[in-house]
Coordinates of C-alpha atoms in Angstrom, one line a residue:
M237 CA -16.2 6.3 -11.5
R238 CA -15.7 6.1 -7.5
I239 CA -13.0 4.4 -6.0
R240 CA -15.8 2.1 -4.1
D241 CA -16.6 0.6 -7.3
I242 CA -12.7 -0.9 -8.2
M243 CA -11.4 -0.8 -4.6
T244 CA -10.1 -4.7 -3.3
K245 CA -12.2 -4.9 0.2
D246 CA -10.7 -7.9 1.8
V247 CA -7.6 -6.7 2.9
A248 CA -4.9 -8.7 4.8
T249 CA -3.4 -6.6 7.7
L250 CA -0.7 -6.9 10.1
R251 CA -0.4 -5.8 13.7
S252 CA 2.6 -3.2 14.8
D253 CA 4.0 -6.3 16.8
D254 CA 3.7 -8.9 14.1
T255 CA 6.8 -10.3 13.1
I256 CA 8.9 -9.4 9.9
E257 CA 8.8 -13.0 8.5
R258 CA 4.9 -13.2 9.0
A259 CA 4.9 -9.9 7.1
A260 CA 7.0 -11.7 4.4
R261 CA 4.9 -14.7 4.5
L262 CA 1.9 -12.8 4.0
M263 CA 2.8 -10.9 1.3
K264 CA 4.1 -13.9 -0.7
Q265 CA 0.6 -15.6 0.3
Y266 CA -1.3 -12.9 -1.4
D267 CA 1.6 -12.0 -3.8
V268 CA 1.5 -8.4 -3.0
G269 CA 4.2 -6.1 -1.8
S270 CA 2.6 -4.0 0.7
I271 CA 0.6 -4.6 3.8
P272 CA -1.5 -2.2 5.7
V273 CA -0.6 -2.2 9.6
C274 CA -3.7 -1.6 11.9
T275 CA -4.9 -1.4 15.4
D276 CA -8.6 -2.8 15.1
D277 CA -9.4 -1.6 11.9
K278 CA -7.4 1.8 12.4
I279 CA -4.5 2.1 9.9
I280 CA -1.1 3.5 11.8
G281 CA 1.0 2.5 8.8
I282 CA 2.1 0.1 5.9
I283 CA 4.9 -2.4 5.3
T284 CA 6.4 -2.8 2.0
D285 CA 8.5 -5.3 0.6
R286 CA 11.0 -2.4 0.3
D287 CA 11.0 -1.8 4.1
I288 CA 11.7 -5.3 4.9
A289 CA 14.5 -5.2 2.4
V290 CA 16.3 -1.8 3.4
R291 CA 15.2 -1.6 7.1
S292 CA 15.5 -5.3 8.4
V293 CA 17.5 -7.5 5.9
A294 CA 20.2 -5.1 4.9
P295 CA 20.9 -4.3 8.4
G296 CA 20.6 -8.1 9.4
Q297 CA 18.0 -7.3 11.9
V298 CA 15.2 -9.9 10.8
S299 CA 15.3 -11.9 13.8
E300 CA 15.1 -8.9 16.5
Q301 CA 12.3 -6.5 14.6
R302 CA 8.9 -6.2 14.6
V303 CA 6.5 -4.8 11.7
G304 CA 6.2 -1.8 13.6
D305 CA 10.0 -1.0 13.8
V306 CA 10.1 -0.8 10.1
M307 CA 6.7 0.2 9.1
S308 CA 6.2 3.0 6.9
T309 CA 4.1 5.5 8.8
N310 CA 3.9 8.7 6.7
L311 CA 0.6 7.6 5.0
V312 CA -0.9 8.4 2.0
I313 CA -4.8 7.5 2.2
G314 CA -7.9 7.9 0.0
N315 CA -11.6 7.8 0.6
P316 CA -14.0 5.5 -1.2
D317 CA -16.0 8.2 -2.6
M318 CA -13.0 10.0 -4.4
D319 CA -13.1 9.8 -8.2
V320 CA -10.8 7.3 -9.7
Q321 CA -8.8 10.1 -11.6
D322 CA -8.1 11.8 -8.2
A323 CA -6.8 8.7 -6.6
A324 CA -4.5 8.2 -9.8
S325 CA -3.1 11.9 -9.7
I326 CA -2.3 11.3 -5.6
M327 CA -0.8 7.9 -6.8
S328 CA 1.3 9.5 -9.3
D329 CA 2.3 12.5 -7.6
R330 CA 3.5 10.5 -4.4
Q331 CA 4.9 7.8 -6.2
I332 CA 3.1 5.1 -4.8
R333 CA 1.5 2.0 -6.3
R334 CA -1.3 1.1 -3.4
L335 CA -3.5 3.7 -1.9
P336 CA -5.1 2.7 1.4
I337 CA -8.4 3.7 1.4
V338 CA -10.0 4.9 5.0
E339 CA -13.8 5.5 5.9
N340 CA -14.7 6.9 9.2
N341 CA -11.1 6.3 10.6
S342 CA -11.7 2.7 9.5
L343 CA -9.3 0.8 6.7
V344 CA -11.9 -0.5 4.5
G345 CA -10.2 -1.4 1.0
I346 CA -6.9 -0.6 -0.7
V347 CA -6.6 0.2 -4.6
S348 CA -3.7 -0.3 -6.7
L349 CA -2.5 0.7 -10.0
G350 CA -3.6 -2.7 -11.3
D351 CA -7.3 -2.1 -10.1
I352 CA -7.4 1.3 -12.0
S353 CA -6.0 -0.1 -14.9
L354 CA -8.4 -2.9 -15.3
E355 CA -11.4 0.1 -16.0
S356 CA -10.7 1.3 -19.6
S357 CA -11.9 4.8 -18.5
T358 CA -9.2 5.2 -16.5
R359 CA -6.4 3.3 -17.8
G360 CA -4.9 6.5 -19.1
S361 CA -4.5 7.6 -15.7
A362 CA -2.8 4.3 -14.6
E363 CA -0.6 4.4 -17.2
E364 CA 0.5 8.2 -16.3
A365 CA 0.9 7.3 -12.7
L366 CA 3.3 4.2 -13.3
K367 CA 5.0 6.3 -15.5
N368 CA 5.7 8.8 -12.8
I369 CA 6.1 6.4 -10.2
S370 CA 8.7 4.4 -12.1
K371 CA 11.0 7.5 -12.8
P372 CA 14.4 6.7 -11.9
G373 CA 15.9 8.3 -8.4
G374 CA 19.0 10.2 -8.2
N375 CA 21.0 7.3 -6.8
I376 CA 20.8 4.3 -9.4
I377 CA 23.6 2.1 -9.4

């Protein structure tokens, strides 16, 4: 099965000059923990709820910062023709829950572990990926 068959195609995005508050509101509205950051339709980063908490709220800089100040830029991306098992493997190895999907340098969708787990033929891959993503880090309090 290919990623294009299960990915979400209608993806909310932000611009790097959007406010942190706007990012948080969109996350709440769409009930997601991350949103791609784009210039036109080219993905340049991704902002997560963790980025907001650690890089903006914790230092007390929510009102002064923009999405571009706290977004993650070390992107891991997939393409719509890749096999779902390969995407799950990438997500597991890189410990990410969502994978932006890019075609011809443009964001065309996003696939989540939830999307993968809904397909009975790939449920095991999603479970394995989640197991690896959820491994505790070295600094557990």
